[in-house]
């Protein structure tokens, strides 16, 4: 089930899943911190709630849930540690172009995830970010990524990857076990 949310300042209307849980940040923005239930497996995060911008997906917000698809609005700037860890049927993620941070273990153990396109705002792919995403075959890294963390793509199925010139550090075992 979805609801319509709008921005108090500009009137922008977005649609979001009804059962999401939020936490108000000190700066007046929101972080998604969880979900009550999601029977159909499709989750849509709204750009605004109560007229305030939704800017983050919190630590472990969706960990070990049965979500299959996550719609992330362009307002999301960070994905917390373990945000989607253990989401074994998650197979479709559209990342926000405003995203700057992908936390540790953010998508670890997402066994059905086949591809991911990371936008140019991301400079660091944290340690273990896509660890054990055993069907992950396609990764697009933009110019601007500076660091790929330890075991970031460990035990994935990546067939080929282009590392941009902007990368200055690749952590230990970043691509270890890629089949």
PDB file of C-alpha atoms in Angstrom:
ATOM      1  CA  UNK A   1       0.000   0.000   0.000  1.00  0.00           C
ATOM      2  CA  UNK A   2       1.233   3.456  -0.821  1.00  0.00           C
ATOM      3  CA  UNK A   3       0.464   6.983   0.327  1.00  0.00           C
ATOM      4  CA  UNK A   4       1.056  10.376  -1.256  1.00  0.00           C
ATOM      5  CA  UNK A   5       3.459  12.723   0.520  1.00  0.00           C
ATOM      6  CA  UNK A   6       4.223  16.324  -0.355  1.00  0.00           C
ATOM      7  CA  UNK A   7       6.826  18.974   0.359  1.00  0.00           C
ATOM      8  CA  UNK A   8       5.490  21.865   2.460  1.00  0.00           C
ATOM      9  CA  UNK A   9       7.776  24.378   0.700  1.00  0.00           C
ATOM     10  CA  UNK A  10       7.497  23.469  -2.986  1.00  0.00           C
ATOM     11  CA  UNK A  11       4.410  21.239  -3.148  1.00  0.00           C
ATOM     12  CA  UNK A  12       6.317  18.340  -4.810  1.00  0.00           C
ATOM     13  CA  UNK A  13       4.259  15.164  -4.402  1.00  0.00           C
ATOM     14  CA  UNK A  14       5.834  11.721  -4.073  1.00  0.00           C
ATOM     15  CA  UNK A  15       4.472   8.271  -3.373  1.00  0.00           C
ATOM     16  CA  UNK A  16       5.778   6.066  -0.597  1.00  0.00           C
ATOM     17  CA  UNK A  17       4.987   2.787   1.071  1.00  0.00           C
ATOM     18  CA  UNK A  18       2.501   3.216   3.886  1.00  0.00           C
ATOM     19  CA  UNK A  19       4.228   1.059   6.502  1.00  0.00           C
ATOM     20  CA  UNK A  20       7.641   2.780   6.574  1.00  0.00           C
ATOM     21  CA  UNK A  21       9.035   4.044   9.880  1.00  0.00           C
ATOM     22  CA  UNK A  22      10.917   7.340  10.120  1.00  0.00           C
ATOM     23  CA  UNK A  23      13.138   9.168  12.555  1.00  0.00           C
ATOM     24  CA  UNK A  24      13.330  12.959  12.608  1.00  0.00           C
ATOM     25  CA  UNK A  25      16.919  14.217  12.330  1.00  0.00           C
ATOM     26  CA  UNK A  26      18.256  17.256  14.208  1.00  0.00           C
ATOM     27  CA  UNK A  27      18.295  19.291  10.984  1.00  0.00           C
ATOM     28  CA  UNK A  28      14.570  18.714  10.358  1.00  0.00           C
ATOM     29  CA  UNK A  29      14.988  15.983   7.737  1.00  0.00           C
ATOM     30  CA  UNK A  30      13.940  12.344   8.007  1.00  0.00           C
ATOM     31  CA  UNK A  31      15.748   9.002   7.972  1.00  0.00           C
ATOM     32  CA  UNK A  32      13.889   5.800   7.060  1.00  0.00           C
ATOM     33  CA  UNK A  33      14.547   3.408   9.952  1.00  0.00           C
ATOM     34  CA  UNK A  34      12.379   0.404   9.126  1.00  0.00           C
ATOM     35  CA  UNK A  35       9.146  -1.045   7.823  1.00  0.00           C
ATOM     36  CA  UNK A  36       6.236  -2.738   9.579  1.00  0.00           C
ATOM     37  CA  UNK A  37       5.581  -5.320   6.893  1.00  0.00           C
ATOM     38  CA  UNK A  38       5.732  -5.627   3.151  1.00  0.00           C
ATOM     39  CA  UNK A  39       3.642  -8.514   1.879  1.00  0.00           C
ATOM     40  CA  UNK A  40       4.166  -7.774  -1.810  1.00  0.00           C
ATOM     41  CA  UNK A  41       7.893  -7.061  -1.525  1.00  0.00           C
ATOM     42  CA  UNK A  42       7.835  -3.700  -3.310  1.00  0.00           C
ATOM     43  CA  UNK A  43       8.934  -0.696  -1.258  1.00  0.00           C
ATOM     44  CA  UNK A  44       8.843   2.940  -2.321  1.00  0.00           C
ATOM     45  CA  UNK A  45      10.510   5.567  -0.175  1.00  0.00           C
ATOM     46  CA  UNK A  46       8.920   9.009  -0.528  1.00  0.00           C
ATOM     47  CA  UNK A  47      11.033  12.123  -1.071  1.00  0.00           C
ATOM     48  CA  UNK A  48       9.093  14.014   1.627  1.00  0.00           C
ATOM     49  CA  UNK A  49       7.121  13.143   4.765  1.00  0.00           C
ATOM     50  CA  UNK A  50       5.122  15.756   6.649  1.00  0.00           C
ATOM     51  CA  UNK A  51       6.676  18.356   4.370  1.00  0.00           C
ATOM     52  CA  UNK A  52      10.220  17.391   5.380  1.00  0.00           C
ATOM     53  CA  UNK A  53      12.847  15.852   3.086  1.00  0.00           C
ATOM     54  CA  UNK A  54      13.770  12.160   3.482  1.00  0.00           C
ATOM     55  CA  UNK A  55      17.578  12.096   3.164  1.00  0.00           C
ATOM     56  CA  UNK A  56      18.807   8.760   4.520  1.00  0.00           C
ATOM     57  CA  UNK A  57      18.141   5.066   4.903  1.00  0.00           C
ATOM     58  CA  UNK A  58      19.240   4.153   8.412  1.00  0.00           C
ATOM     59  CA  UNK A  59      21.414   1.349   9.708  1.00  0.00           C
ATOM     60  CA  UNK A  60      19.669  -2.048   9.356  1.00  0.00           C
ATOM     61  CA  UNK A  61      16.449  -0.338   8.171  1.00  0.00           C
ATOM     62  CA  UNK A  62      15.449  -3.197   5.851  1.00  0.00           C
ATOM     63  CA  UNK A  63      17.918  -5.896   6.937  1.00  0.00           C
ATOM     64  CA  UNK A  64      16.691  -9.474   6.597  1.00  0.00           C
ATOM     65  CA  UNK A  65      13.316  -8.510   5.134  1.00  0.00           C
ATOM     66  CA  UNK A  66      11.607 -10.075   2.112  1.00  0.00           C
ATOM     67  CA  UNK A  67      11.668  -6.967  -0.071  1.00  0.00           C
ATOM     68  CA  UNK A  68      12.166  -7.594  -3.776  1.00  0.00           C
ATOM     69  CA  UNK A  69      12.362  -4.008  -5.081  1.00  0.00           C
ATOM     70  CA  UNK A  70      13.285  -0.725  -3.433  1.00  0.00           C
ATOM     71  CA  UNK A  71      12.435   2.612  -5.035  1.00  0.00           C
ATOM     72  CA  UNK A  72      14.811   5.255  -3.688  1.00  0.00           C
ATOM     73  CA  UNK A  73      13.971   8.928  -4.328  1.00  0.00           C
ATOM     74  CA  UNK A  74      16.548  11.480  -5.516  1.00  0.00           C
ATOM     75  CA  UNK A  75      16.604  13.068  -2.047  1.00  0.00           C
ATOM     76  CA  UNK A  76      18.441  10.118  -0.439  1.00  0.00           C
ATOM     77  CA  UNK A  77      22.075  11.015   0.306  1.00  0.00           C
ATOM     78  CA  UNK A  78      23.189   8.040   2.399  1.00  0.00           C
ATOM     79  CA  UNK A  79      22.491   4.352   2.875  1.00  0.00           C
ATOM     80  CA  UNK A  80      23.437   3.173   6.354  1.00  0.00           C
ATOM     81  CA  UNK A  81      25.413   0.179   7.534  1.00  0.00           C
ATOM     82  CA  UNK A  82      23.589  -3.119   6.913  1.00  0.00           C
ATOM     83  CA  UNK A  83      20.579  -1.201   5.523  1.00  0.00           C
ATOM     84  CA  UNK A  84      19.644  -4.072   3.165  1.00  0.00           C
ATOM     85  CA  UNK A  85      21.886  -6.839   4.509  1.00  0.00           C
ATOM     86  CA  UNK A  86      20.392 -10.291   4.178  1.00  0.00           C
ATOM     87  CA  UNK A  87      17.580  -9.257   1.813  1.00  0.00           C
ATOM     88  CA  UNK A  88      17.914 -12.520  -0.089  1.00  0.00           C
ATOM     89  CA  UNK A  89      15.200 -11.782  -2.712  1.00  0.00           C
ATOM     90  CA  UNK A  90      16.100  -8.132  -3.365  1.00  0.00           C
ATOM     91  CA  UNK A  91      16.806  -8.093  -7.083  1.00  0.00           C
ATOM     92  CA  UNK A  92      16.154  -4.525  -8.170  1.00  0.00           C
ATOM     93  CA  UNK A  93      17.619  -1.362  -6.668  1.00  0.00           C
ATOM     94  CA  UNK A  94      17.597   2.049  -8.280  1.00  0.00           C
ATOM     95  CA  UNK A  95      20.064   4.232  -6.388  1.00  0.00           C
ATOM     96  CA  UNK A  96      19.531   7.942  -5.893  1.00  0.00           C
ATOM     97  CA  UNK A  97      21.659  10.275  -8.019  1.00  0.00           C
ATOM     98  CA  UNK A  98      22.192  12.345  -4.823  1.00  0.00           C
ATOM     99  CA  UNK A  99      23.715   9.381  -2.989  1.00  0.00           C
ATOM    100  CA  UNK A 100      27.148  10.062  -1.476  1.00  0.00           C
ATOM    101  CA  UNK A 101      27.548   7.235   1.055  1.00  0.00           C
ATOM    102  CA  UNK A 102      27.002   3.474   0.883  1.00  0.00           C
ATOM    103  CA  UNK A 103      27.562   2.060   4.369  1.00  0.00           C
ATOM    104  CA  UNK A 104      29.400  -1.058   5.490  1.00  0.00           C
ATOM    105  CA  UNK A 105      27.586  -4.300   4.640  1.00  0.00           C
ATOM    106  CA  UNK A 106      24.798  -2.143   3.075  1.00  0.00           C
ATOM    107  CA  UNK A 107      23.790  -4.843   0.560  1.00  0.00           C
ATOM    108  CA  UNK A 108      25.725  -7.824   1.962  1.00  0.00           C
ATOM    109  CA  UNK A 109      24.017 -11.137   1.345  1.00  0.00           C
ATOM    110  CA  UNK A 110      21.533  -9.816  -1.232  1.00  0.00           C
ATOM    111  CA  UNK A 111      21.683 -13.081  -3.166  1.00  0.00           C
ATOM    112  CA  UNK A 112      19.275 -12.089  -5.971  1.00  0.00           C
ATOM    113  CA  UNK A 113      20.862  -8.718  -6.805  1.00  0.00           C
ATOM    114  CA  UNK A 114      22.239  -8.973 -10.352  1.00  0.00           C
ATOM    115  CA  UNK A 115      23.359  -5.434 -11.208  1.00  0.00           C
ATOM    116  CA  UNK A 116      23.998  -2.080  -9.610  1.00  0.00           C
ATOM    117  CA  UNK A 117      24.711   1.327 -11.103  1.00  0.00           C
ATOM    118  CA  UNK A 118      26.453   3.692  -8.725  1.00  0.00           C
ATOM    119  CA  UNK A 119      26.074   7.393  -9.496  1.00  0.00           C
ATOM    120  CA  UNK A 120      28.834   9.991  -9.592  1.00  0.00           C
ATOM    121  CA  UNK A 121      28.201  11.463  -6.123  1.00  0.00           C
ATOM    122  CA  UNK A 122      29.488   8.324  -4.375  1.00  0.00           C
ATOM    123  CA  UNK A 123      33.168   8.653  -3.479  1.00  0.00           C
ATOM    124  CA  UNK A 124      33.538   5.699  -1.105  1.00  0.00           C
ATOM    125  CA  UNK A 125      32.147   2.197  -1.417  1.00  0.00           C
ATOM    126  CA  UNK A 126      32.467   1.030   2.173  1.00  0.00           C
ATOM    127  CA  UNK A 127      33.926  -2.225   3.443  1.00  0.00           C
ATOM    128  CA  UNK A 128      31.771  -5.272   2.651  1.00  0.00           C
ATOM    129  CA  UNK A 129      29.136  -3.101   0.864  1.00  0.00           C
ATOM    130  CA  UNK A 130      28.202  -5.860  -1.634  1.00  0.00           C
ATOM    131  CA  UNK A 131      29.789  -8.802   0.203  1.00  0.00           C
ATOM    132  CA  UNK A 132      28.304 -12.189  -0.759  1.00  0.00           C
ATOM    133  CA  UNK A 133      25.965 -10.783  -3.419  1.00  0.00           C
ATOM    134  CA  UNK A 134      26.490 -14.085  -5.176  1.00  0.00           C
ATOM    135  CA  UNK A 135      24.578 -13.241  -8.381  1.00  0.00           C
ATOM    136  CA  UNK A 136      25.899  -9.683  -8.790  1.00  0.00           C
ATOM    137  CA  UNK A 137      27.342  -9.669 -12.317  1.00  0.00           C
ATOM    138  CA  UNK A 138      27.265  -6.046 -13.422  1.00  0.00           C
ATOM    139  CA  UNK A 139      28.623  -3.041 -11.546  1.00  0.00           C
ATOM    140  CA  UNK A 140      29.002   0.421 -13.016  1.00  0.00           C
ATOM    141  CA  UNK A 141      31.463   2.622 -11.127  1.00  0.00           C
ATOM    142  CA  UNK A 142      31.510   6.320 -12.012  1.00  0.00           C
ATOM    143  CA  UNK A 143      34.427   8.702 -12.125  1.00  0.00           C
ATOM    144  CA  UNK A 144      34.653  10.218  -8.682  1.00  0.00           C
ATOM    145  CA  UNK A 145      34.803   6.984  -6.689  1.00  0.00           C
ATOM    146  CA  UNK A 146      38.001   7.331  -4.669  1.00  0.00           C
ATOM    147  CA  UNK A 147      37.973   4.239  -2.497  1.00  0.00           C
ATOM    148  CA  UNK A 148      36.650   0.696  -2.779  1.00  0.00           C
ATOM    149  CA  UNK A 149      36.548  -0.816   0.683  1.00  0.00           C
ATOM    150  CA  UNK A 150      37.838  -4.095   2.044  1.00  0.00           C
ATOM    151  CA  UNK A 151      35.870  -7.077   0.651  1.00  0.00           C
ATOM    152  CA  UNK A 152      33.406  -4.647  -0.982  1.00  0.00           C
ATOM    153  CA  UNK A 153      32.600  -7.105  -3.802  1.00  0.00           C
ATOM    154  CA  UNK A 154      33.852 -10.328  -2.140  1.00  0.00           C
ATOM    155  CA  UNK A 155      32.099 -13.495  -3.421  1.00  0.00           C
ATOM    156  CA  UNK A 156      30.143 -11.888  -6.241  1.00  0.00           C
ATOM    157  CA  UNK A 157      29.697 -13.003  -9.845  1.00  0.00           C
ATOM    158  CA  UNK A 158      31.174  -9.876 -11.444  1.00  0.00           C
ATOM    159  CA  UNK A 159      32.259 -10.716 -14.972  1.00  0.00           C
ATOM    160  CA  UNK A 160      34.120  -7.484 -15.680  1.00  0.00           C
ATOM    161  CA  UNK A 161      34.475  -4.070 -14.117  1.00  0.00           C
ATOM    162  CA  UNK A 162      36.108  -0.823 -15.133  1.00  0.00           C
ATOM    163  CA  UNK A 163      37.925   0.877 -12.269  1.00  0.00           C
ATOM    164  CA  UNK A 164      37.908   4.639 -12.901  1.00  0.00           C
ATOM    165  CA  UNK A 165      41.152   6.622 -12.685  1.00  0.00           C
ATOM    166  CA  UNK A 166      39.735   8.471  -9.666  1.00  0.00           C
ATOM    167  CA  UNK A 167      40.141   5.341  -7.473  1.00  0.00           C
ATOM    168  CA  UNK A 168      43.179   5.807  -5.241  1.00  0.00           C
ATOM    169  CA  UNK A 169      42.657   2.879  -2.880  1.00  0.00           C
ATOM    170  CA  UNK A 170      41.252  -0.618  -3.210  1.00  0.00           C
ATOM    171  CA  UNK A 171      40.879  -2.484   0.077  1.00  0.00           C
ATOM    172  CA  UNK A 172      42.150  -5.973   0.794  1.00  0.00           C
ATOM    173  CA  UNK A 173      40.104  -8.746  -0.830  1.00  0.00           C
ATOM    174  CA  UNK A 174      37.808  -6.203  -2.523  1.00  0.00           C
ATOM    175  CA  UNK A 175      37.190  -8.628  -5.397  1.00  0.00           C
ATOM    176  CA  UNK A 176      38.260 -11.894  -3.748  1.00  0.00           C
ATOM    177  CA  UNK A 177      36.146 -14.923  -4.629  1.00  0.00           C
ATOM    178  CA  UNK A 178      34.463 -13.380  -7.666  1.00  0.00           C
ATOM    179  CA  UNK A 179      33.253 -16.328  -9.683  1.00  0.00           C
TER     180      UNK A 179
END
